[in-house]
Tab-separated table of C-alpha atoms in Angstrom:
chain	number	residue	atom	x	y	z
F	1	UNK	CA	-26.401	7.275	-7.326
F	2	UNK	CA	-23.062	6.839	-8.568
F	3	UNK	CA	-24.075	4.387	-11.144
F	4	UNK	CA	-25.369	1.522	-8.880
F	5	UNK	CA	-28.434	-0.504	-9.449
F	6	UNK	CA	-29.337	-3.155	-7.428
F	7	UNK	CA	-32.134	-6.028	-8.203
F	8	UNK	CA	-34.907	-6.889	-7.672
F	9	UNK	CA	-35.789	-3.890	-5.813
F	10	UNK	CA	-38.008	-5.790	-3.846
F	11	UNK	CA	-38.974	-9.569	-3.626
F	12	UNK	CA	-40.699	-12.514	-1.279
F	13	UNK	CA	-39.441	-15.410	-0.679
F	14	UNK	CA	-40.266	-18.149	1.208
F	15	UNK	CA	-38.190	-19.997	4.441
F	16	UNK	CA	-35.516	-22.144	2.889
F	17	UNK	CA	-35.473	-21.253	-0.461
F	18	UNK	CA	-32.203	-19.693	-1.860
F	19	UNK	CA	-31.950	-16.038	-2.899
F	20	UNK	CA	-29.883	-13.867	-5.080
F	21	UNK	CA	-29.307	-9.908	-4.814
F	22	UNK	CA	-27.771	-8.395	-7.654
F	23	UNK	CA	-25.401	-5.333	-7.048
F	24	UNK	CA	-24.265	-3.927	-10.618
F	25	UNK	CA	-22.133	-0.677	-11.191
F	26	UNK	CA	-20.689	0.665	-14.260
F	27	UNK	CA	-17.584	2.674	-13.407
F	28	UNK	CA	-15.257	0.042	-13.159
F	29	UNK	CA	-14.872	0.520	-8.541
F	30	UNK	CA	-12.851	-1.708	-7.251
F	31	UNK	CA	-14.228	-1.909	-3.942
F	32	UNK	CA	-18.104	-3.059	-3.273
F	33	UNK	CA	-19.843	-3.897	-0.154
F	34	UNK	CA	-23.560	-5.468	0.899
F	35	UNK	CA	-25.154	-4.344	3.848
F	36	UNK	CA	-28.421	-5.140	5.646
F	37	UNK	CA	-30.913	-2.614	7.611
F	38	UNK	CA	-33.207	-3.318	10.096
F	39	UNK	CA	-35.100	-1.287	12.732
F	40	UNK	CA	-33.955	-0.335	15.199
F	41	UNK	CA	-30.139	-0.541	13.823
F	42	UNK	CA	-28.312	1.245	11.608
F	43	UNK	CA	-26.399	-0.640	8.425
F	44	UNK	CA	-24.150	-3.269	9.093
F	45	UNK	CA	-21.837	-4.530	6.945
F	46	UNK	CA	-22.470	-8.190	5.356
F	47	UNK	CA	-19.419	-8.820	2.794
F	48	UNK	CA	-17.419	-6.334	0.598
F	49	UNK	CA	-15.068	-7.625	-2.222
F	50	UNK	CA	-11.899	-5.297	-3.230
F	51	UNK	CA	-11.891	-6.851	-6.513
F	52	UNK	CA	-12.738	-9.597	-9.145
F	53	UNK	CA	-12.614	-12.414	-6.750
F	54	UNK	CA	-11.692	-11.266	-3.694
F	55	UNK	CA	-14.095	-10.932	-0.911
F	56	UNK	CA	-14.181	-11.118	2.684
F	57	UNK	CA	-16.498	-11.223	5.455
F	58	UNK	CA	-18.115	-8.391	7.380
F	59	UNK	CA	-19.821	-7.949	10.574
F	60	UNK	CA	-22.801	-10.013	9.707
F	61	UNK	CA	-21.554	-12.592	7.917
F	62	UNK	CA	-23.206	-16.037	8.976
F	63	UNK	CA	-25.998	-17.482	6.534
F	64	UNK	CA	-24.644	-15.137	3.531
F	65	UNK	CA	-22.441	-15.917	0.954
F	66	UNK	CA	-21.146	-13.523	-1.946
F	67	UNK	CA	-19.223	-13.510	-5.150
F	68	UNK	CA	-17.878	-11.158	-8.078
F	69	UNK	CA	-16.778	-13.068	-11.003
F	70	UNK	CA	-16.515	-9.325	-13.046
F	71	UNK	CA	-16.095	-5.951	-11.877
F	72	UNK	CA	-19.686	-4.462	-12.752
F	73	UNK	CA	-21.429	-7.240	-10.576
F	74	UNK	CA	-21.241	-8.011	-6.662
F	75	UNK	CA	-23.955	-11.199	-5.858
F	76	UNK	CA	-25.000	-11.690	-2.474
F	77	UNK	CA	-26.868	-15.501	-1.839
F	78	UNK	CA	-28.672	-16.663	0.844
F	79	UNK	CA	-27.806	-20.229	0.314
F	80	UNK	CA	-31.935	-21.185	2.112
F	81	UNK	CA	-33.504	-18.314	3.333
F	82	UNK	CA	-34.934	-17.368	6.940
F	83	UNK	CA	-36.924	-15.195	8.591
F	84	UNK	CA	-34.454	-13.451	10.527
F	85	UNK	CA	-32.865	-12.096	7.060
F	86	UNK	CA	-36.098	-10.033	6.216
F	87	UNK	CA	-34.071	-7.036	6.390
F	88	UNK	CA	-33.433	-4.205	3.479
F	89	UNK	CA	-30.295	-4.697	1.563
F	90	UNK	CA	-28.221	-1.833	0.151
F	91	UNK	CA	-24.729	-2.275	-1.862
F	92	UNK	CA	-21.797	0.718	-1.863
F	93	UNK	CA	-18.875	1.334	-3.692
F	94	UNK	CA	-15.905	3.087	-2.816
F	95	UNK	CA	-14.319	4.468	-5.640
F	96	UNK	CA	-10.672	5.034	-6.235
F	97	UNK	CA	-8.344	1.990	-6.044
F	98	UNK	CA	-7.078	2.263	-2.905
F	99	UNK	CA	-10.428	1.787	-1.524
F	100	UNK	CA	-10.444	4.367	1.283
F	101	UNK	CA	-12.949	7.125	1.187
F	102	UNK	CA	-16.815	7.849	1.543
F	103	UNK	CA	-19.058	4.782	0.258
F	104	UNK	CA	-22.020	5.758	-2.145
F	105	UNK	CA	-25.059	3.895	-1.838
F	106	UNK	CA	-27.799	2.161	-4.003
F	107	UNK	CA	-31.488	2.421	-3.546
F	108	UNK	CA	-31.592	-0.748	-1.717
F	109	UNK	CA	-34.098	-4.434	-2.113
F	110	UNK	CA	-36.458	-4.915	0.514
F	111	UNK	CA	-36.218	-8.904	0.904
F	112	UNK	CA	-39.120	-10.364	2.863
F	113	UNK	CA	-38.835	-13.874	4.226
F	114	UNK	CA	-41.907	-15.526	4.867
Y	1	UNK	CA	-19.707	-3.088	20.294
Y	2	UNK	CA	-21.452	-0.100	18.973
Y	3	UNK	CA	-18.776	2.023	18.578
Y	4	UNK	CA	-20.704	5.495	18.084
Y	5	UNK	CA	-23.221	6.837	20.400
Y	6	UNK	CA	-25.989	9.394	19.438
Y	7	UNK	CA	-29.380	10.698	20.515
Y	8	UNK	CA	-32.386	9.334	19.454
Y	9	UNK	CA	-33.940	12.068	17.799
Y	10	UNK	CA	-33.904	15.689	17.522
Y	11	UNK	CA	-36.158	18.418	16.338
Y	12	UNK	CA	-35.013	22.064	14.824
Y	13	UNK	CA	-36.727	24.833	13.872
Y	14	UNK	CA	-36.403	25.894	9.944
Y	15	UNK	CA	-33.720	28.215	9.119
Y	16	UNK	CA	-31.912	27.511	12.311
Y	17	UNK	CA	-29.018	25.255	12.829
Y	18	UNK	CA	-28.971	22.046	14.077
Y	19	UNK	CA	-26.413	20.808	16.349
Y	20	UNK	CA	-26.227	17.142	16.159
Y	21	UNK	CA	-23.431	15.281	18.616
Y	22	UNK	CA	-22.068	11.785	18.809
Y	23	UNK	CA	-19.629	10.303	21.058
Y	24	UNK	CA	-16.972	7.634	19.726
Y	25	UNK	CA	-14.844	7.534	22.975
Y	26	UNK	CA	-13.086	4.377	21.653
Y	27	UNK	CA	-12.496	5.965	18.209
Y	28	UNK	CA	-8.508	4.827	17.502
Y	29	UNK	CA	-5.884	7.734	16.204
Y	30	UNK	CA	-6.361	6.438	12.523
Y	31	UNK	CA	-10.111	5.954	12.488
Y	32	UNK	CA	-12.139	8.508	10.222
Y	33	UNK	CA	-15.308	10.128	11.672
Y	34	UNK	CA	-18.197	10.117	8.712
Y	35	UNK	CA	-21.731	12.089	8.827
Y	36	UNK	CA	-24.683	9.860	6.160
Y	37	UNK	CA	-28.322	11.015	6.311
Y	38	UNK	CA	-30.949	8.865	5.255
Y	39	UNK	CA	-34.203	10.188	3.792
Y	40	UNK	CA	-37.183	7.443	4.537
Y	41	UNK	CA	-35.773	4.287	3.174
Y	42	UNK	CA	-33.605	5.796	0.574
Y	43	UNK	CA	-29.641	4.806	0.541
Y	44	UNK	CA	-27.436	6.688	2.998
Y	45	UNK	CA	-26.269	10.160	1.036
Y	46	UNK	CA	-22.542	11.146	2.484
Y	47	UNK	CA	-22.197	14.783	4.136
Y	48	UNK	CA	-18.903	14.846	5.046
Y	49	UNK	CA	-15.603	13.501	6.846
Y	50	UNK	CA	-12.839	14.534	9.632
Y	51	UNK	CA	-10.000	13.151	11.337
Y	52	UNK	CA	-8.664	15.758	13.560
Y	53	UNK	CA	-9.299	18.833	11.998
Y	54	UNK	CA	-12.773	20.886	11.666
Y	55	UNK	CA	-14.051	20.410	8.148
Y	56	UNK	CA	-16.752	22.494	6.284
Y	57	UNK	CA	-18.379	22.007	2.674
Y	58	UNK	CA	-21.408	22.960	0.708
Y	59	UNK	CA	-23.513	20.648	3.233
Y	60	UNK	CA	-22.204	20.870	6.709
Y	61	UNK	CA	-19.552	21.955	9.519
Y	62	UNK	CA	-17.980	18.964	11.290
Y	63	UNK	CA	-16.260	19.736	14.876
Y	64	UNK	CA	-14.048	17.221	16.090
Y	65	UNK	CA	-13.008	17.492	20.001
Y	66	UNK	CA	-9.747	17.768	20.696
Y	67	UNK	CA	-9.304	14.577	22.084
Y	68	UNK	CA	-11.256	13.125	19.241
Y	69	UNK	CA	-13.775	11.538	21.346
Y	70	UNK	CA	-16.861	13.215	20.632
Y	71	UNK	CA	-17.803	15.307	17.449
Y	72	UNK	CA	-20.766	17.540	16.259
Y	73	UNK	CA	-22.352	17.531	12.684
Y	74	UNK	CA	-23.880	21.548	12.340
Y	75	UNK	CA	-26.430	22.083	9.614
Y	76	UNK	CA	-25.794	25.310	9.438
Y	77	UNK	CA	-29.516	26.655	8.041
Y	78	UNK	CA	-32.039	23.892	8.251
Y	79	UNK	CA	-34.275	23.102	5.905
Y	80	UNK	CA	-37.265	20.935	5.241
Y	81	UNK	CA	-36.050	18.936	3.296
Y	82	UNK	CA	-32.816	18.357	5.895
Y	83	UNK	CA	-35.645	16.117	8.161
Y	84	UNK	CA	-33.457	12.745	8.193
Y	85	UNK	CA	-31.436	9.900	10.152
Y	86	UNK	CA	-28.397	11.167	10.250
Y	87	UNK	CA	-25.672	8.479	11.156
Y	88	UNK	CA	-22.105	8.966	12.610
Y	89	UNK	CA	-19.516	6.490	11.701
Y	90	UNK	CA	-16.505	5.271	12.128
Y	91	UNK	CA	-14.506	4.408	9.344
Y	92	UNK	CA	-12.121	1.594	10.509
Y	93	UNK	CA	-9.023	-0.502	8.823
Y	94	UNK	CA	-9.903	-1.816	5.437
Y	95	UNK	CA	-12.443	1.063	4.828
Y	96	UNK	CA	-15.331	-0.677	6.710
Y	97	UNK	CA	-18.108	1.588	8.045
Y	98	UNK	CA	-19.293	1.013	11.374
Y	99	UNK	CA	-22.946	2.722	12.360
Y	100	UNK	CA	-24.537	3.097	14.680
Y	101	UNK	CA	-28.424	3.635	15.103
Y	102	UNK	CA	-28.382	7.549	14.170
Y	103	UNK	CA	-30.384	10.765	15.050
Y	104	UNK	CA	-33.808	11.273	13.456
Y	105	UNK	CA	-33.859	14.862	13.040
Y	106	UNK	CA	-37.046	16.349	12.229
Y	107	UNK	CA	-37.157	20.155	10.754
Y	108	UNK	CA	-40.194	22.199	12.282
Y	109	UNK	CA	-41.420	25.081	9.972
């Protein structure tokens, strides 16, 4: 799992409220990414961040914000949840510093938005 | 714009290979071609990458076309435990990964 951990695992929420997913590694990568899943798609990319404060915007952008004040951790907020982001979250890391090379995965959060 | 094209799903029979194409006709001379599998709602696992060339490891064979429009992931033995989406991607400028909606193979003993 190349040392990634994401929390919760799983959690309900409820419209509007604000969320926070929790992407933590412990090799010191550089480069991190969120992603969502839903059916009938394959992952698309949210954010990624190629280090301690940098971050830029992915395919999927609108209605998510992220930040990484420290290597290890890679925080993806949904400033007021909605129902259209009830979707499966999963975080990668490239590693190396150049960033370029396969992604590993975590095991994901399932985030349900009631 | 999806940028990879590939069949729904797929079935094998055990200890035969599988075959599994995808089409990137708009794939650009620089762009990597990557094989994931996803087992139920696990994250993706990597397989393996190509650019041009035909690549083989421990998992897979990856045939790139000539023209590099159109490649084919070959499991060379498959297994049970090989039933999976499998995605083709294209890796594009600033290492992001573009998938599409994959193959759901399914391994028949």
């Amino acid at each position: 799992d190349a040392g990634i951990t994401q929390s919760p695992r799983h959690k309900v929420t409820e419209t509007g409220t604000p969320v926070t997913l929790r992407c933590h590694q412990t090799e010191n990568h550089r480069y991190m990414y969120w992603y969502r899943q839903d059916p009938g798609h394959g992952l698309r990319l949210i954010h990624y961040s190629y280090g301690v404060k940098d971050t830029d915007k992915g395919e999927v952008s609108d209605g998510y914000s992220v930040s990484r004040s420290k290597t290890e951790d890679f925080l993806l907020t949904l400033e007021s949840a909605t129902s259209s982001q009830t979707s499966v979250y999963f975080c990668a890391i490239t590693p190396g510093l150049a960033g370029e090379g396969e992604q590993f995965f975590g095991p994901g959060t399932r985030l349900t938005v009631l | 714009d999806a940028k990879t094209t590939q069949p729904t799903s797929m079935d094998c029979a055990e200890g035969r290979a599988a075959n599994l194409p995808c089409n990137h006709s708009t794939i650009s001379g620089n762009e990597y071609v990557y094989w994931y599998r996803q087992i139920h709602s696990q994250g993706p696992q990597y397989i393996i990458h190509g650019l041009k060339n035909n690549e083989t490891n421990e998992m897979a064979s990856l045939i790139i076309t000539e023209d590099r429009k159109s490649s084919t992931l070959i499991l060379p033995h498959a297994t049970l435990r090989d039933t999976a989406v499998y995605y083709c991607i294209v890796r594009v400028a600033g290492n992001q990964f573009y998938f599409g909606t994959g193959t759901s193979l399914t391994v028949i003993p």
